[in-house]
Amino acid sequence: MTTEPNISTKYAYLNGQAFEIEEGETVLNFLRRHDPSRKVPTLCDSPNLDPFGSCRVCSVEVALEEGGKRKTMASCHTPVTEGMILYPHSKSIRKLRKNILELVITDHPLDCLTCEVNGNCELQTVAGEVGITDIRYPEGENHLDKEKDLSHPYMVSDLSKCINCYRCVRACDEVQGQLVLSMAGRGFDSHIVKGADTSFFDSDCVSCGSCAQACPTAAITDVFQSKSSVNAEKTRTVCTYCGVGCNLEVTATEDDILNIRAPWDAEVNSGHTCLKGRYAFQFYDHPERLRTPLIKKDGELVEATWDEAYDLIVSKFQDYKKNDGPDFLAGISSSRCTNEENYLMQKFMRAVVGTNNIDGCARVCHSPTALGMQRTFGTGAATNSIEDLKYTDCIMVIGANPTEGHPVTGAKFKQHAMKGKTTIVIDPRKTEIAKYAQYHLPLRPGTNVAMLNMMMYYIIDEGLVDESFVNNRTEGFAEFLEGIKKLDVDEMARITGVDKELVRQASIAYASANNAMSFHGLGVTEHSQGTFTVMQIANLAMITGNIGRRGVGVNPLRGQNNVQGSADMGVQPHQGAGYLDITKPEVNQKYNTFYGVEVPSHIGYKIPEMFDAALDGKLRAIWIIGEDVVQTDPNTQKVIRALEATDFVVVQELFMTETAKYADVVLPGASFLEKSGTFTNGERRVQRVNQVVPPVGESKADGQIIVDVMNRMGYAQPDYTPDGMLEEISQIVPFFAGIKWDELGENGKQWPVAKDGTDTQILHLDQFKRGLGYFEFHDFAETSEILEHGKEYPYILTTNRKLEHYNCGAMTRRTGNVEILTEDVLVINPQDASGNGIKHGDMVCVESPRGKVDIRAAVSEDVKPGVLSTTFHFPEIMVNNLTSDVHDTEAMCPEYKVVSVRIRKSKGKYAK
Amino acid sequence: MSDNLSELSGRKGVVDNLFEKMTKAAEATGTPAKEDLDALAEEFLIGKANTYGTATFYDFMKPENKGKEVYICNGSACLCAGTQDSLKSEIEKHVSADKIGHMTCLGRCHENGAFHVNGANYSARSGEEIASILNKTGKARKDRYNVLAAGPDCLTANYPGFDEYYALLDQVLKTDPMDVLTEIKVSNLRGRGGAGFPMGLKLESCRNTESDTRFIICNADEGDPGAYSDRYLLEERPQAVLLGMMIAGYAASANWGVVYIRAEYPEAVSIIEDAVRELRSKNLLGDNILDSGFKFDFKVIKAAGAYICGEETALINSIEGQRPEVRIRPPYPTQKGLFNKPTAVNNVETLAAVPWILKNGGAAYRAIGTERSSGTKLICLDSFFKRPGIYEVEMGTPLRSLIDELGGGFAKPVKAMQIGGPLGGIVPVEKIDSLNIDFESFGQGGFLLGHASVVCIPESFPMVKYLEHLFEFAAFESCGKCFPCRLGTKRGQEMLTKAIKENYKIDRELFHDLLDTLQEGSLCAHGGGIPLPVRNALQYFEEELSPFFLQED
Ligand SMILES: Cc1cc2nc3c(=O)[nH]c(=O)nc-3n(C[C@H](O)[C@H](O)[C@H](O)COP(=O)(O)O)c2cc1C
Ligand code: SF4
Ligand code: SF4
Ligand code: SF4
Ligand code: SF4
Ligand code: FES
């Protein structure tokens, strides 16, 4: 790479002084940098939007020579150029601003005192700055009689307060990409509309709140009055819902959360969130929150004290440990808990109980990612950062529906695709991104490996292999090549059901982009060939040299907020904190010394093995934190039988979930708003979660509960504090070496973090973590689900997520989100629907070899004939009665994405 | 202005055009059905708000337009001529008032009494004539106006027939495109649409922007009341316009020519469409024109009634099916224009001059006119002249000679002329001798040549009413994007109306503040331009206007 020649610095002038110009900056930006104390007022400008130039109050005078003729220009969209002499606050400019504001106020209500944003209104502020005293115009036409829109659970508008700055329209377009809002009419009659002049509720609004945050007045806001400045105590924290890891700014009193906004300076989500992060917080003090421990007495869960609960747990655990052995106990930790809590839970199981029977919900989502990427690269985490989207020429999205599952990142993908930049989507369903992508490869569920092999076949065939990368940085290519060359692409095309020419074109697009980035989700991992698929994605990046710089790489979209962190912290039966292989003697020795006790060195149970062990009478006790295995793990009836077969079940939860109903002891944990710690997002960014309010009732931070039990079982562990825990973690997890609570700052750090605190945005820069990248060929193998049941159960059901709900829905169903999305539905192609006499909205009985459920049909072209799709957010349906216990052969991640079913119209008698 | 909408609309390009589909959907009833708008939104992957927002912008698509059958011209020339009140009452004898709408300037400024019915324009004065047009009895008379070149006839020369005319294309396509560009630069042809920007530089900038496609747009949205010279060229010299676009495309390395014609000129639309058809039938369009490797094709788009669409960035938004609001500059259209691709927008008259330049050489063109304003200019004279019509004059021609020698002088007493459209200056008759027809002379005199239409304000017409009309026009046609114009034109209109109708006196300081705010603050020359004629009027007709203002003490 050559460096740019040093272009001589350019200057512009202000107050007779020269200041340097940054390439491409606007006059406004220049003034903000060099004259921050004398603010240039703006109304239509907004931090995350392109310049627009409607309000004109940012105007300044510009001359091109000393004493030359001055021209008035809007500073927000005028580039500053060499030699400009700027007069940002001249007499005529001040007058112009005042005159514009006077015009604005001729069409604005004057009821500031009763307005939500009083004291926090940009119009008010600018009017104050320019010094409006009276309105000289005679009364004329106005829009003061516009009615409020109160139709929506979250979004509110009062367009009589609209100043036509278009910020909402642009936010919905440039940030969310939803295009819900527009101006309508023209001239003085211009007014904001939602959809074709409908209400928020009836529009296509996805309640991201970007418009409300962008609006400078109270014209668009939300039911939480997030723009009022009352009680402006604000705490910055991180969203609890998904692996994007949005920063939130929570406004609260000492015991009540008022509202949430998105900080503009958040690197992850600058001013943006989805409706879960911004609005779905009311669950935290919902009446149904568990507020005391519960103990099962005579089949009934009754309230108990902490001491009673702890005593019972400790005596039971000690009893089983002594009489049956530590491996008769197991723990499931939660990706929704902090890193520190996950670390503690695995430490408890390993060092206090003495077993490696510790696993987490990562098992059921991204365990194949961790395993597959470790095998190929040496590290089981995203190679790059989301920011790299700015530098990439091509994105490939495989088995992920990010606009629903990872909304803020999904919105960024959508912007990429909408702008016509190369986008490839490999997904059975026509996802939102697929609609905008050039290449959508709608493959039959379960055939990812065939598809990716085909792509590599074409890349090799077209001579698009990056030879130098392959030669210098990888091993195993020769054998791999042989495997690929033997492929019968026509057969692969038949298996996947996708036209091979389309696949060829997409392959060429990926391979010939300067920088191509891939992203994958659970549509990759939740298959019998999940780990192999991840390895093929990694291979694809390697043969095209898309590793080790900006804008490339393999980037799993981690599901839950801290699924990355829980694995990092050792919530896995085969690897301890920091991914160290527990079977290695030197590792075992290291842990023994560090924990001060002997820890076992044989691999423990993965979650499905725990259930099998229970059914085999080999499990006495299980402690499950924050995971509704009954509703969300596959094959519900089997999970229930396993819990029933376990003598002693401890469930630590926020709500009485389906799983908690089977508990002997229920412990009330704390939500993310009630405790501190760190979450690690999908790009390895460790961010601070800061407590906003005290835990409700007697509930406690999950970490403290674990510490209490540890101490009572005789292991001295200091009380739970995030700084103390991080101090301990940094000593044992190599890539946390330089992470200190006090140094994480507002935007966190991306691991590995060196001792000196430097973090890492891109992995495998010059060499892979494992040295050379490792090619390994795997052919497509049909899942046993189809082989065994495909004939009798001819449809393939695949499960996924909806934007409004999160996992089992325990949290989101207890917020306004439930008014927006009220139930799980079955998406079915019109052809299949009519073939079975099913109409949109009919109840359908779906039956698999495991069980049957009744569910409402949503007829749509989004799925191809033969494929059905649904969600499992609602316990009323319990879709997982259908799913199987087929697993990924390597990582044991369940195959939620391919379920053989048959369907018929029903009258609803199998509901429940 | 939305990059996303530009891109999404652009995926179907100009051929399968969103805006055209919307206007087609409006044809049956005057406004597109909600289902049609929603379906188009879905087809183009855009929001329902977007198609709705666009439809509600245009006079001939907005819901209020539903069921309109006859449109009466309310442009400045017809207004000053005083023909429209009686026209309206005549029409109301046949058509109920709620089915009558307005169009602003049908390009019949030389005859007035203009109206639009059944997709065609008419001007009529007698009741019988109106009745026969509305009842489709008898043959409608085509309008007639004088056309004369006072000197060189670069634009008005007789059309020699297709084959002879298009021989030039073969010759051009054998020349290196850079040499064609140079020829245009040498001619110093400046834009005739109002701003006077050198065409060669525009084409060059377009050419120099890296892209896989580029566009040449012909701005045939001639919205200035009083102007009908573009109409003349479109209807009488269509091949000059199209050949000019092809040459421009060749010079700028563009492959598409889009002719955007205002809906108020239905005849021009069909004549240009016929002319494109003729080109196609002669195999002069498509991939490899005359074996030169040059690829070019045309798309004709009929607008839907919005003056601001004449502004080039609004025009681009319009073609894209976005709301035709003005964009910020930079980026200039030559950097990022139609569908985010480099685009050169030129006026009809500018483009029509190009074949002459390539035929006779840039230097020959440059030799006509003045040092800084080269070539000839078409001037439209309205019905107050003894010889209304279109005159091609050399740049630099004294205004007096145009009026007296070509126009034959005023037929009725006239106190002032508004020259250059609604944003052009109001020239009092006593200033006639001080002006020559070129950009510089008008600029120095405190006026604006603009597109050089001439609308006479008769002595009998109150100046305050004319100002009210200007503000009403400005407010009605404001795109509404920027604060000063959206609010200011409305407030200006309200103050004038109030001063005319009630015992209200306008505060002079406030009025000047308003003019300053419009002029300095507006995003485009629509809001920014309206103060010029108003200030001219205040200066030259102070006595007539002062009763409407508060007297300073
Ligand atoms: C309010 C407004 C209306 C305009 N109307 C027209 C018009 O009707 N026709 C036209 O050619 N240019 C019109 N223009 C000028 C165009 O923006 C643009 O400058 C012109 O089409 C460029 O072509 P030219 O360089 O050949 O003149 C208008 C500009 C403004 C600000
Ligand atoms: S909340 Fe989001 S999706 Fe809804 S209108 Fe506002 S910006 Fe658009
Ligand atoms: S609703 Fe708010 S953001 Fe939208 S245009 Fe009006 S004032 Fe601006
Ligand atoms: S759920 Fe994900 S995208 Fe939505 S706010 Fe939370 S972290 Fe951001
Ligand atoms: S000056 Fe008027 S027409 Fe021009 S951008 Fe502003 S509102 Fe639109
Ligand atoms: S902030 Fe520049 S025009 Fe509004």
Short mmCIF file of N, CA and C in Angstrom, two decimals, chain A residues 43 50-56 72 77 79 95-96 99-100 102-104 106-107 136-138 140-142 163-166 173-174 178-188 190 193-197 204 415 417-420 435-437, chain B residues 1-5 7-8 11 34 38 45-50 52-53 56-59 305-306 323 325 328-330 475-484 486-488 490-491 494-495 498 504 509-510 513-514 516-517 520-523:
data_model
loop_
_atom_site.label_atom_id
_atom_site.label_comp_id
_atom_site.label_asym_id
_atom_site.label_seq_id
_atom_site.Cartn_x
_atom_site.Cartn_y
_atom_site.Cartn_z
N LEU A 43 -31.84 23.86 12.94
CA LEU A 43 -33.10 23.17 13.25
C LEU A 43 -33.27 21.88 12.44
N ASP A 50 -28.00 13.03 6.95
CA ASP A 50 -27.32 13.82 5.94
C ASP A 50 -27.82 15.26 5.98
N PRO A 51 -26.97 16.21 5.58
CA PRO A 51 -27.43 17.61 5.53
C PRO A 51 -28.63 17.73 4.59
N PHE A 52 -29.53 18.66 4.91
CA PHE A 52 -30.77 18.73 4.14
C PHE A 52 -31.08 20.16 3.69
N GLY A 53 -30.79 21.12 4.55
CA GLY A 53 -30.91 22.51 4.11
C GLY A 53 -32.30 23.07 4.08
N SER A 54 -33.17 22.67 4.99
CA SER A 54 -34.52 23.24 4.92
C SER A 54 -34.73 24.43 5.85
N CYS A 55 -34.10 24.44 7.02
CA CYS A 55 -34.48 25.49 7.97
C CYS A 55 -33.81 26.82 7.69
N ARG A 56 -32.61 26.79 7.19
CA ARG A 56 -31.82 27.96 6.80
C ARG A 56 -31.35 28.80 7.99
N THR A 72 -24.72 34.97 1.54
CA THR A 72 -25.31 34.18 2.61
C THR A 72 -25.40 32.72 2.16
N HIS A 77 -24.74 22.66 4.77
CA HIS A 77 -24.51 21.86 3.56
C HIS A 77 -23.57 22.53 2.58
N PRO A 79 -19.81 23.13 1.61
CA PRO A 79 -18.45 22.70 1.95
C PRO A 79 -17.56 23.92 2.20
N LYS A 95 -30.12 38.93 12.02
CA LYS A 95 -31.44 39.40 11.65
C LYS A 95 -32.18 38.33 10.82
N LEU A 96 -31.44 37.73 9.91
CA LEU A 96 -32.05 36.68 9.07
C LEU A 96 -32.59 35.55 9.94
N ASN A 99 -35.67 36.58 11.73
CA ASN A 99 -36.82 36.68 10.84
C ASN A 99 -37.36 35.30 10.44
N ILE A 100 -36.46 34.35 10.27
CA ILE A 100 -36.94 33.00 9.94
C ILE A 100 -37.73 32.43 11.12
N GLU A 102 -39.25 34.00 13.40
CA GLU A 102 -40.54 34.69 13.54
C GLU A 102 -41.56 34.05 12.61
N LEU A 103 -41.14 33.75 11.39
CA LEU A 103 -42.05 33.08 10.45
C LEU A 103 -42.47 31.72 10.99
N VAL A 104 -41.53 30.98 11.53
CA VAL A 104 -41.86 29.64 12.05
C VAL A 104 -42.93 29.75 13.13
N THR A 106 -45.17 31.93 13.51
CA THR A 106 -46.52 32.28 13.04
C THR A 106 -47.37 31.03 12.83
N ASP A 107 -46.73 29.86 12.75
CA ASP A 107 -47.50 28.62 12.56
C ASP A 107 -47.11 27.60 13.62
N ARG A 136 -44.82 39.95 14.31
CA ARG A 136 -45.40 41.15 13.69
C ARG A 136 -46.44 40.84 12.61
N TYR A 137 -46.48 39.60 12.17
CA TYR A 137 -47.40 39.28 11.07
C TYR A 137 -48.83 39.23 11.57
N PRO A 138 -49.76 39.65 10.72
CA PRO A 138 -51.16 39.47 11.12
C PRO A 138 -51.49 37.99 11.14
N GLY A 140 -52.70 34.54 10.26
CA GLY A 140 -53.01 33.98 8.95
C GLY A 140 -53.32 32.51 9.05
N GLU A 141 -53.23 31.85 7.91
CA GLU A 141 -53.50 30.42 7.88
C GLU A 141 -52.49 29.68 8.76
N ASN A 142 -52.91 28.58 9.37
CA ASN A 142 -51.97 27.82 10.19
C ASN A 142 -52.41 26.36 10.29
N ILE A 163 -42.62 21.62 12.63
CA ILE A 163 -42.01 22.77 11.95
C ILE A 163 -41.49 22.39 10.56
N ASN A 164 -41.85 21.24 10.07
CA ASN A 164 -41.48 20.81 8.71
C ASN A 164 -39.97 20.76 8.48
N CYS A 165 -39.25 20.22 9.43
CA CYS A 165 -37.80 20.14 9.27
C CYS A 165 -37.38 18.83 8.59
N TYR A 166 -38.30 17.91 8.42
CA TYR A 166 -38.07 16.63 7.74
C TYR A 166 -37.13 15.69 8.50
N ASP A 173 -35.96 7.11 6.89
CA ASP A 173 -35.36 6.70 5.63
C ASP A 173 -33.87 6.33 5.81
N GLU A 174 -33.09 7.26 6.34
CA GLU A 174 -31.64 7.08 6.36
C GLU A 174 -31.16 6.20 7.50
N GLN A 178 -37.19 2.43 6.80
CA GLN A 178 -38.54 1.88 6.78
C GLN A 178 -39.49 2.68 5.89
N LEU A 179 -39.15 3.92 5.62
CA LEU A 179 -39.95 4.76 4.70
C LEU A 179 -41.42 4.84 5.09
N VAL A 180 -41.65 5.04 6.37
CA VAL A 180 -43.03 5.16 6.85
C VAL A 180 -43.53 6.59 6.70
N LEU A 181 -42.61 7.53 6.81
CA LEU A 181 -43.02 8.94 6.87
C LEU A 181 -42.69 9.67 5.59
N SER A 182 -43.53 10.66 5.30
CA SER A 182 -43.24 11.54 4.16
C SER A 182 -43.94 12.87 4.40
N MET A 183 -43.52 13.89 3.67
CA MET A 183 -44.32 15.08 3.56
C MET A 183 -45.41 14.76 2.56
N ALA A 184 -46.54 15.42 2.69
CA ALA A 184 -47.58 15.34 1.65
C ALA A 184 -48.04 16.76 1.38
N GLY A 185 -48.71 16.96 0.25
CA GLY A 185 -49.12 18.31 -0.13
C GLY A 185 -47.89 19.10 -0.55
N ARG A 186 -48.09 20.39 -0.86
CA ARG A 186 -46.90 21.18 -1.19
C ARG A 186 -47.00 22.58 -0.64
N GLY A 187 -45.87 23.25 -0.64
CA GLY A 187 -45.84 24.62 -0.16
C GLY A 187 -46.29 24.71 1.29
N PHE A 188 -47.09 25.72 1.55
CA PHE A 188 -47.55 25.95 2.92
C PHE A 188 -48.39 24.78 3.43
N SER A 190 -47.74 21.69 3.03
CA SER A 190 -46.93 20.48 3.30
C SER A 190 -47.14 20.01 4.74
N VAL A 193 -47.04 12.88 6.86
CA VAL A 193 -47.99 11.77 6.92
C VAL A 193 -47.25 10.48 7.25
N LYS A 194 -48.01 9.56 7.86
CA LYS A 194 -47.51 8.20 8.07
C LYS A 194 -48.21 7.34 7.05
N GLY A 195 -47.46 6.55 6.32
CA GLY A 195 -48.08 5.76 5.25
C GLY A 195 -48.89 6.68 4.35
N ALA A 196 -49.93 6.14 3.75
CA ALA A 196 -50.77 6.95 2.89
C ALA A 196 -51.78 7.70 3.77
N ASP A 197 -51.27 8.56 4.62
CA ASP A 197 -52.09 9.37 5.52
C ASP A 197 -52.90 8.52 6.49
N ASP A 204 -46.70 1.08 8.48
CA ASP A 204 -45.68 0.03 8.55
C ASP A 204 -44.59 0.33 9.56
N GLN A 415 -29.69 -0.52 4.66
CA GLN A 415 -29.17 0.68 3.99
C GLN A 415 -28.20 0.27 2.88
N ALA A 417 -28.11 -2.57 1.25
CA ALA A 417 -28.83 -3.22 0.14
C ALA A 417 -29.67 -2.21 -0.63
N MET A 418 -30.33 -1.30 0.09
CA MET A 418 -31.18 -0.30 -0.58
C MET A 418 -30.36 0.58 -1.51
N LYS A 419 -29.12 0.83 -1.13
CA LYS A 419 -28.28 1.71 -1.93
C LYS A 419 -27.70 0.96 -3.13
N GLY A 420 -28.11 -0.29 -3.29
CA GLY A 420 -27.69 -1.03 -4.47
C GLY A 420 -26.28 -1.59 -4.36
N LYS A 435 -35.40 -8.94 -0.05
CA LYS A 435 -36.21 -8.15 -0.99
C LYS A 435 -35.38 -7.09 -1.69
N TYR A 436 -34.37 -6.58 -1.00
CA TYR A 436 -33.57 -5.49 -1.56
C TYR A 436 -32.26 -5.98 -2.18
N ALA A 437 -31.96 -7.28 -1.98
CA ALA A 437 -30.65 -7.78 -2.40
C ALA A 437 -30.64 -8.14 -3.89
N MET B 1 -35.34 14.62 -1.22
CA MET B 1 -34.08 14.07 -1.72
C MET B 1 -33.67 12.89 -0.85
N SER B 2 -33.79 11.75 -1.41
CA SER B 2 -33.37 10.58 -0.63
C SER B 2 -32.55 9.68 -1.53
N ASP B 3 -31.33 9.41 -1.12
CA ASP B 3 -30.48 8.51 -1.89
C ASP B 3 -31.14 7.16 -2.08
N ASN B 4 -31.80 6.70 -1.02
CA ASN B 4 -32.43 5.39 -1.10
C ASN B 4 -33.54 5.40 -2.15
N LEU B 5 -34.38 6.43 -2.11
CA LEU B 5 -35.49 6.47 -3.08
C LEU B 5 -34.95 6.61 -4.50
N GLU B 7 -32.17 5.48 -5.65
CA GLU B 7 -31.64 4.19 -6.06
C GLU B 7 -32.78 3.20 -6.36
N LEU B 8 -33.76 3.15 -5.48
CA LEU B 8 -34.83 2.16 -5.66
C LEU B 8 -35.65 2.47 -6.90
N ARG B 11 -33.73 1.43 -9.99
CA ARG B 11 -33.59 0.01 -10.35
C ARG B 11 -34.43 -0.33 -11.57
N LYS B 34 -55.97 4.84 -4.18
CA LYS B 34 -55.08 4.46 -3.08
C LYS B 34 -54.45 3.08 -3.34
N ASP B 38 -50.48 2.20 -3.38
CA ASP B 38 -49.90 1.17 -2.51
C ASP B 38 -49.20 0.10 -3.33
N LEU B 45 -40.53 -1.23 -3.87
CA LEU B 45 -39.93 -1.46 -2.56
C LEU B 45 -39.78 -0.16 -1.77
N ILE B 46 -40.72 0.77 -1.96
CA ILE B 46 -40.64 2.02 -1.20
C ILE B 46 -41.85 2.13 -0.30
N GLY B 47 -41.95 3.22 0.45
CA GLY B 47 -43.03 3.33 1.42
C GLY B 47 -44.33 3.81 0.78
N LYS B 48 -45.42 3.43 1.42
CA LYS B 48 -46.72 3.92 0.95
C LYS B 48 -46.77 5.44 1.11
N ALA B 49 -46.05 5.93 2.10
CA ALA B 49 -46.00 7.38 2.30
C ALA B 49 -45.35 8.06 1.11
N ASN B 50 -44.43 7.37 0.47
CA ASN B 50 -43.69 8.00 -0.63
C ASN B 50 -44.58 8.23 -1.85
N TYR B 52 -47.81 8.28 -1.87
CA TYR B 52 -48.86 9.21 -1.48
C TYR B 52 -48.32 10.64 -1.42
N GLY B 53 -47.15 10.77 -0.81
CA GLY B 53 -46.54 12.10 -0.69
C GLY B 53 -46.29 12.72 -2.05
N THR B 56 -49.75 13.76 -3.84
CA THR B 56 -50.43 14.93 -3.28
C THR B 56 -49.72 16.23 -3.63
N PHE B 57 -48.54 16.13 -4.21
CA PHE B 57 -47.78 17.35 -4.54
C PHE B 57 -48.31 18.02 -5.80
N TYR B 58 -48.74 17.20 -6.75
CA TYR B 58 -49.00 17.71 -8.11
C TYR B 58 -50.45 18.15 -8.33
N ASP B 59 -50.58 19.23 -9.07
CA ASP B 59 -51.91 19.73 -9.37
C ASP B 59 -52.78 18.68 -10.06
N GLY B 305 -48.03 19.01 -13.41
CA GLY B 305 -48.53 20.27 -12.87
C GLY B 305 -47.86 20.70 -11.59
N ALA B 306 -46.65 21.24 -11.69
CA ALA B 306 -45.99 21.84 -10.55
C ALA B 306 -44.86 22.71 -11.11
N ARG B 323 -40.99 13.29 -4.25
CA ARG B 323 -41.58 14.62 -4.20
C ARG B 323 -40.61 15.60 -4.85
N GLU B 325 -39.03 18.20 -4.58
CA GLU B 325 -38.48 19.25 -3.73
C GLU B 325 -37.06 19.52 -4.20
N ILE B 328 -30.18 20.11 -2.16
CA ILE B 328 -29.04 20.98 -1.87
C ILE B 328 -27.96 20.73 -2.92
N ARG B 329 -27.12 21.75 -3.12
CA ARG B 329 -25.99 21.64 -4.05
C ARG B 329 -24.76 22.16 -3.34
N PRO B 330 -23.60 21.55 -3.41
CA PRO B 330 -23.34 20.25 -4.00
C PRO B 330 -24.02 19.12 -3.22
N ALA B 475 -46.43 31.37 -3.51
CA ALA B 475 -46.85 30.52 -2.40
C ALA B 475 -47.45 29.22 -2.94
N PHE B 476 -48.26 29.35 -3.98
CA PHE B 476 -48.93 28.16 -4.53
C PHE B 476 -47.91 27.20 -5.12
N GLU B 477 -46.85 27.74 -5.69
CA GLU B 477 -45.89 26.89 -6.38
C GLU B 477 -44.65 26.57 -5.53
N SER B 478 -44.57 27.13 -4.34
CA SER B 478 -43.43 26.81 -3.47
C SER B 478 -43.41 25.31 -3.21
N CYS B 479 -42.23 24.71 -3.28
CA CYS B 479 -42.18 23.28 -3.00
C CYS B 479 -42.39 23.02 -1.52
N GLY B 480 -42.10 24.02 -0.70
CA GLY B 480 -42.36 23.88 0.73
C GLY B 480 -41.20 23.32 1.52
N LYS B 481 -40.10 23.10 0.85
CA LYS B 481 -38.99 22.49 1.59
C LYS B 481 -38.35 23.47 2.57
N CYS B 482 -38.03 24.66 2.09
CA CYS B 482 -37.29 25.53 3.01
C CYS B 482 -38.21 26.49 3.73
N PHE B 483 -37.85 26.81 4.95
CA PHE B 483 -38.71 27.59 5.83
C PHE B 483 -39.04 28.97 5.27
N PRO B 484 -38.04 29.73 4.79
CA PRO B 484 -38.35 31.11 4.39
C PRO B 484 -39.41 31.15 3.29
N ARG B 486 -41.55 28.60 2.20
CA ARG B 486 -42.83 27.95 2.54
C ARG B 486 -43.71 28.89 3.36
N LEU B 487 -43.10 29.53 4.35
CA LEU B 487 -43.88 30.40 5.24
C LEU B 487 -43.95 31.82 4.69
N GLY B 488 -42.82 32.29 4.17
CA GLY B 488 -42.74 33.70 3.79
C GLY B 488 -43.62 34.07 2.61
N LYS B 490 -46.36 32.72 1.79
CA LYS B 490 -47.75 32.70 2.28
C LYS B 490 -48.05 33.98 3.05
N ARG B 491 -47.15 34.33 3.94
CA ARG B 491 -47.39 35.53 4.76
C ARG B 491 -47.40 36.78 3.89
N GLU B 494 -50.72 36.91 2.22
CA GLU B 494 -51.77 37.27 3.18
C GLU B 494 -51.76 38.77 3.48
N MET B 495 -50.55 39.30 3.64
CA MET B 495 -50.48 40.74 3.96
C MET B 495 -51.03 41.57 2.82
N LYS B 498 -54.79 41.24 2.58
CA LYS B 498 -55.41 41.98 3.67
C LYS B 498 -55.38 43.49 3.39
N TYR B 504 -56.09 47.45 6.22
CA TYR B 504 -54.85 47.02 6.86
C TYR B 504 -53.69 47.63 6.11
N GLU B 509 -41.14 47.95 7.43
CA GLU B 509 -39.95 47.24 7.92
C GLU B 509 -40.17 45.74 7.87
N LEU B 510 -41.35 45.36 8.28
CA LEU B 510 -41.68 43.93 8.25
C LEU B 510 -41.63 43.42 6.81
N ASP B 513 -38.14 43.14 5.75
CA ASP B 513 -37.54 41.98 6.43
C ASP B 513 -37.95 40.69 5.72
N LEU B 514 -39.21 40.65 5.33
CA LEU B 514 -39.70 39.45 4.65
C LEU B 514 -38.96 39.26 3.33
N ASP B 516 -36.02 40.41 2.48
CA ASP B 516 -34.62 40.02 2.77
C ASP B 516 -34.55 38.54 3.13
N THR B 517 -35.49 38.11 3.95
CA THR B 517 -35.47 36.72 4.42
C THR B 517 -35.64 35.77 3.24
N GLU B 520 -32.31 36.15 0.94
CA GLU B 520 -31.06 35.63 1.52
C GLU B 520 -31.21 34.20 2.00
N GLY B 521 -32.40 33.88 2.50
CA GLY B 521 -32.55 32.60 3.20
C GLY B 521 -33.01 31.45 2.33
N SER B 522 -33.66 31.71 1.22
CA SER B 522 -34.27 30.60 0.48
C SER B 522 -33.22 29.66 -0.08
N LEU B 523 -33.64 28.42 -0.18
CA LEU B 523 -32.74 27.40 -0.72
C LEU B 523 -32.59 27.54 -2.23
#
